[in-house]
Structures are given as C-alpha cells and as structure tokens.
C-alpha cells in the first residue's frame, strides 16, 4: 500500500488533491500541517493527521517514516522549507518527492518578465533540482475552479504554454505521479490548460 505524506495539507491545492487521492486510489495519506485543528479527518481508515511545521526538522523526519512519497504543497519561506525537506528525506532514506512551484520560475512564460515575487519558488526549485532525490517539480499556471481535467505538460527548457489550469487538473497529475513509479522523475514540468 502506497503511503503519501502531504506537507502543507491545509492548502487549497492540497485539500483538493486529498479528495482526489481518496476518490481515485487506495493510497494511505498523512496530512502534515500547522494548527491541525483546522482540518477534519476525511477518512479515519486511510488518513492520519499530524500537526507540525516543515521547519521543525525532527518532527518532519519522524512524520516521513514508513512513507513512500512526499508531496510538498507549501508557500512562504520555500527555500528553507526545501532544504529541510531534502535533509529529512536523506535522514529517513525517502527518495520520491513531488514539489509544487509556480509557472515563470525560469522566465519561461512568453511575454512575461521574471518577477521577484517568484524568488522563493525559483530558489526552492533550485535546491530540489540540486538534490539526489527522485523529484518532480510542478510549475502550474493560475488555478481555476473549473471542474474539468484537461492539461498539458511542458518540460524545463521549453516555453510555457497557456496561462490557467484547473485545480482538478493539477490534482490529477499529482495523483498519477504519486502512484506511477518512475513517471517524470527528475523533471520540472509546466502544467497548463491547452
Ligand atoms: N493560486 C494559483 O493560481 C497558483 C498558481 C501556481 C502556483 N501556486 C502555488 O502553489 C502552491 C500551492 O497552492 P495552494 O493554493 O495550495 O497554496 P496555499 O493555500 O497558500 O497553501 C500553502 C500551504 O503551505 C503551508 N505552509 C507554509 N509554511 C509552512 C510551514 N513552515 N510548515 C507547514 N506548512 C506550511 C500553509 O500553511 P498555513 O495554513 O499554516 O499557513 C498553507 O496551508 C503555493 O505555493 C501557491 O502559491 C498557486
């Protein structure tokens, strides 16, 4: 049974992806978040909730034990968070990481200048890409509430296509990555609606 640890589990995308994991797969989930009383356990049999900060390295490493996949859905001090995640994965011997970033971190969006607001996204992706982990960095476009699942991916080095992407599309890709060993390993993918 695959066990997935979701970091920043109270995030909008993380909550949507939790729902898709429970609906479409039989994986077990650990939801790691600050102030855990904000989140109701959606399935007592398959979901464990752990209160913690990603910057608490000991707690983070403990939460990773016996898991197969880490899915990081974070914001804020992302470079530091990425460093803590890589260190904790080394401590626990975990390899597979799905890390949510943003479109634009390589200046890859045609017609858009790189903006400094993306620095934490770019710097954290650089930490992940320099690691020896089996990572997939996702660079989604702007999230929409559109129910449809329709997306294309672009590789690092290619221009980003489109602008928006539905939360359901990004969740679909995350679930596929977490449950398909080897899929898009050591890649950084743009994700957008064609
Ligand atoms: N909205 C868009 O259109 C769009 C497009 C592309 C990329 N993105 C990015 O994709 C990522 C995921 O999106 P989202 O909508 O799920 O973001 P979100 O709702 O802002 O969720 C981010 C989560 O990270 C958690 N977090 C921050 N620092 C933490 C720490 N030290 N320890 C534990 N948790 C921590 C926050 O927890 P607290 O609730 O405790 O603060 C929050 O729940 C974000 O970085 C977002 O900026 C967004």
Coordinates of C-alpha atoms and ligand atoms in Angstrom, one line a residue:
X1 CA 0.0 0.0 0.0
X2 CA 1.5 3.4 -1.0
X3 CA 1.7 5.9 1.7
X4 CA 1.9 9.6 0.8
X5 CA 2.9 12.4 3.2
X6 CA 1.3 15.7 2.3
X7 CA 3.1 18.8 3.6
X8 CA 1.1 22.0 3.9
X9 CA -2.1 19.9 3.9
X10 CA -4.4 22.8 4.6
X11 CA -3.5 24.5 1.3
X12 CA -6.2 24.8 -1.3
X13 CA -4.5 22.6 -3.8
X14 CA -3.6 20.0 -1.1
X15 CA -7.2 19.8 0.0
X16 CA -8.4 19.2 -3.5
X17 CA -5.7 16.6 -4.1
X18 CA -6.5 14.8 -0.8
X19 CA -10.1 14.5 -2.1
X20 CA -8.9 13.1 -5.5
X21 CA -6.5 10.6 -3.8
X22 CA -9.3 9.3 -1.6
X23 CA -11.7 9.1 -4.5
X24 CA -9.4 7.6 -7.2
X25 CA -6.8 5.4 -5.4
X26 CA -6.4 3.2 -2.3
X27 CA -3.3 5.1 -1.0
X28 CA -3.0 6.0 2.6
X29 CA -2.4 9.6 3.4
X30 CA -0.7 11.5 6.2
X31 CA -1.7 15.2 6.3
X32 CA 1.0 17.3 7.9
X33 CA 0.1 20.9 8.7
X34 CA 0.3 23.7 11.3
X35 CA -2.6 24.1 13.6
X36 CA -4.1 20.8 12.8
X37 CA -7.5 21.5 14.4
X38 CA -8.4 23.4 11.2
X39 CA -8.7 20.2 9.3
X40 CA -11.3 17.5 9.7
X41 CA -10.2 13.9 9.0
X42 CA -11.9 13.0 5.7
X43 CA -11.4 9.2 6.2
X44 CA -10.4 7.8 9.6
X45 CA -9.4 4.4 8.0
X46 CA -6.9 5.9 5.4
X47 CA -5.9 9.3 6.7
X48 CA -3.7 10.3 9.7
X49 CA -3.4 14.0 10.6
X50 CA -0.1 15.2 12.1
X51 CA 0.5 18.7 13.4
X52 CA 3.8 20.1 12.5
X53 CA 5.9 22.8 10.9
X54 CA 8.1 21.9 7.9
X55 CA 10.8 23.9 9.5
X56 CA 10.8 21.5 12.5
X57 CA 13.3 19.1 11.1
X58 CA 13.0 16.4 13.7
X59 CA 9.2 16.3 13.6
X60 CA 9.3 16.3 9.8
X61 CA 11.7 13.4 9.6
X62 CA 9.5 11.5 12.1
X63 CA 6.4 12.1 10.0
X64 CA 8.2 10.8 6.9
X65 CA 9.0 7.4 8.4
X66 CA 7.3 4.5 6.6
X67 CA 6.1 6.6 3.8
X68 CA 6.8 6.2 0.0
X69 CA 6.1 9.6 -1.4
X70 CA 6.3 13.2 -0.1
X71 CA 4.1 15.8 -1.8
X72 CA 5.1 19.3 -0.7
X73 CA 2.3 21.9 -1.1
X74 CA 3.9 24.9 0.6
X75 CA 4.3 28.7 0.4
X76 CA 6.3 31.3 2.3
X77 CA 10.0 30.5 3.2
X78 CA 10.2 27.9 0.5
X79 CA 14.0 27.8 0.0
X80 CA 14.4 27.0 3.7
X81 CA 11.5 24.5 3.6
X82 CA 13.1 22.8 0.6
X83 CA 16.4 22.5 2.5
X84 CA 14.6 20.9 5.4
X85 CA 12.7 18.5 3.2
X86 CA 15.8 17.3 1.4
X87 CA 17.6 16.9 4.7
X88 CA 14.7 15.0 6.3
X89 CA 14.4 12.7 3.3
X90 CA 18.1 11.9 3.5
X91 CA 17.7 11.1 7.2
X92 CA 14.8 8.7 6.5
X93 CA 16.0 7.3 3.2
X94 CA 13.0 8.5 1.3
X95 CA 13.5 9.3 -2.4
X96 CA 10.3 10.3 -4.1
X97 CA 9.3 14.0 -3.9
X98 CA 6.6 16.0 -5.7
X99 CA 7.2 19.7 -5.1
X100 CA 4.7 22.4 -6.1
X101 CA 6.3 25.5 -7.5
X102 CA 4.9 28.0 -10.0
X103 CA 5.0 28.9 -13.7
X104 CA 7.6 31.6 -14.5
X105 CA 10.5 30.5 -12.3
X106 CA 12.9 30.1 -15.3
X107 CA 11.4 33.2 -17.2
X108 CA 9.8 30.6 -19.4
X109 CA 6.4 32.3 -19.8
X110 CA 6.3 34.0 -23.2
X111 CA 5.7 37.8 -22.9
X112 CA 6.1 37.8 -19.1
X113 CA 9.2 39.2 -17.3
X114 CA 10.6 37.2 -14.4
X115 CA 9.2 38.8 -11.2
X116 CA 11.0 38.8 -7.8
X117 CA 7.8 37.5 -6.1
X118 CA 8.8 34.2 -7.7
X119 CA 12.2 34.2 -5.9
X120 CA 11.1 31.7 -3.2
X121 CA 9.7 29.4 -5.9
X122 CA 12.8 29.6 -8.1
X123 CA 15.2 29.2 -5.1
X124 CA 13.4 26.2 -3.6
X125 CA 13.2 24.5 -7.0
X126 CA 16.9 25.0 -7.4
X127 CA 17.5 23.3 -4.0
X128 CA 15.3 20.3 -5.1
X129 CA 16.9 20.0 -8.5
X130 CA 20.4 20.0 -7.0
X131 CA 19.5 17.1 -4.7
X132 CA 19.8 13.4 -5.5
X133 CA 16.1 12.8 -4.9
X134 CA 13.6 11.4 -7.3
X135 CA 11.8 14.7 -7.6
X136 CA 9.2 16.1 -9.8
X137 CA 8.8 19.9 -9.6
X138 CA 5.4 21.1 -10.9
X139 CA 5.1 24.6 -12.3
X140 CA 1.3 25.1 -12.6
X141 CA -0.4 28.1 -14.2
X142 CA -3.1 30.1 -12.4
X143 CA -5.5 27.8 -10.6
X144 CA -9.2 27.8 -11.7
X145 CA -12.2 26.1 -10.1
X146 CA -13.1 24.6 -13.5
X147 CA -14.2 21.0 -12.8
X148 CA -12.7 19.7 -16.0
X149 CA -9.4 17.7 -16.1
X150 CA -7.6 19.0 -19.1
X151 CA -3.9 19.8 -19.1
X152 CA -0.6 19.5 -21.0
X153 CA 2.9 19.5 -19.6
X154 CA 6.0 21.3 -20.8
X155 CA 9.5 20.3 -19.9
X156 CA 12.2 22.6 -18.5
X157 CA 13.8 24.5 -21.3
X158 CA 10.5 24.7 -23.3
X159 CA 8.3 27.8 -23.3
X160 CA 5.3 27.6 -21.0
X161 CA 2.1 27.2 -23.0
X162 CA -1.2 28.8 -21.9
X163 CA -1.9 30.6 -18.6
X164 CA -4.5 28.8 -16.4
X165 CA -5.1 25.3 -15.2
X166 CA -7.9 23.8 -13.1
X167 CA -7.1 22.6 -9.6
X168 CA -8.6 19.3 -10.6
X169 CA -6.0 19.0 -13.4
X170 CA -3.1 19.6 -11.1
X171 CA -4.5 17.2 -8.6
X172 CA -4.9 14.6 -11.3
X173 CA -1.3 14.9 -12.3
X174 CA -0.1 14.8 -8.6
X175 CA -2.1 11.6 -8.0
X176 CA -0.6 10.0 -11.2
X177 CA 2.9 11.0 -10.2
X178 CA 2.5 9.6 -6.7
X179 CA 1.1 6.3 -7.9
X180 CA 3.2 5.6 -11.0
X181 CA 6.8 4.8 -10.1
X182 CA 9.3 6.4 -12.4
X183 CA 6.8 8.9 -14.0
X184 CA 8.5 12.2 -14.8
X185 CA 11.3 11.5 -12.2
X186 CA 13.9 14.3 -12.0
X187 CA 11.8 16.6 -14.2
X188 CA 10.4 20.1 -13.8
X189 CA 7.1 20.3 -15.5
X190 CA 5.0 23.3 -16.6
X191 CA 1.3 22.4 -16.2
X192 CA -1.4 24.3 -18.1
X193 CA -4.7 24.1 -19.9
X194 CA -4.1 23.8 -23.6
Ligands
LIG1 N1 -3.1 30.2 -6.9 C1 -2.5 30.0 -8.0 O1 -3.1 30.3 -9.1 C2 -1.2 29.3 -8.1 C3 -0.6 29.1 -9.3 C4 0.7 28.4 -9.3 C5 1.3 28.1 -8.1 N2 0.7 28.3 -7.0 C6 1.4 27.9 -5.7 O2 1.1 26.6 -5.5 C7 1.3 26.3 -4.1 C8 0.1 25.5 -3.6 O3 -1.0 26.3 -3.8 P1 -2.2 26.4 -2.6 O4 -3.3 27.1 -3.3 O5 -2.5 25.1 -2.0 O6 -1.4 27.3 -1.6 P2 -1.9 27.7 -0.1 O7 -3.4 27.5 0.1 O8 -1.3 29.1 0.2 O9 -1.2 26.6 0.8 C9 0.1 26.7 1.2 C10 0.3 26.0 2.5 O10 1.6 26.0 2.9 C11 1.6 25.9 4.3 N3 2.8 26.3 4.9 C12 3.6 27.4 4.7 N4 4.7 27.4 5.5 C13 4.6 26.2 6.2 C14 5.5 25.6 7.1 N5 6.6 26.1 7.5 N6 5.1 24.3 7.6 C15 4.0 23.8 7.2 N7 3.1 24.3 6.3 C16 3.5 25.5 5.8 C17 0.5 26.9 4.7 O11 0.1 26.6 6.0 P3 -0.7 27.6 6.9 O12 -2.2 27.4 6.5 O13 -0.4 27.1 8.3 O14 -0.2 29.0 6.7 C18 -0.6 26.7 3.6 O15 -1.6 25.8 4.0 C19 1.5 27.7 -3.4 O16 2.9 27.9 -3.2 C20 0.9 28.6 -4.5 O17 1.5 29.9 -4.4 C21 -0.5 29.0 -6.9

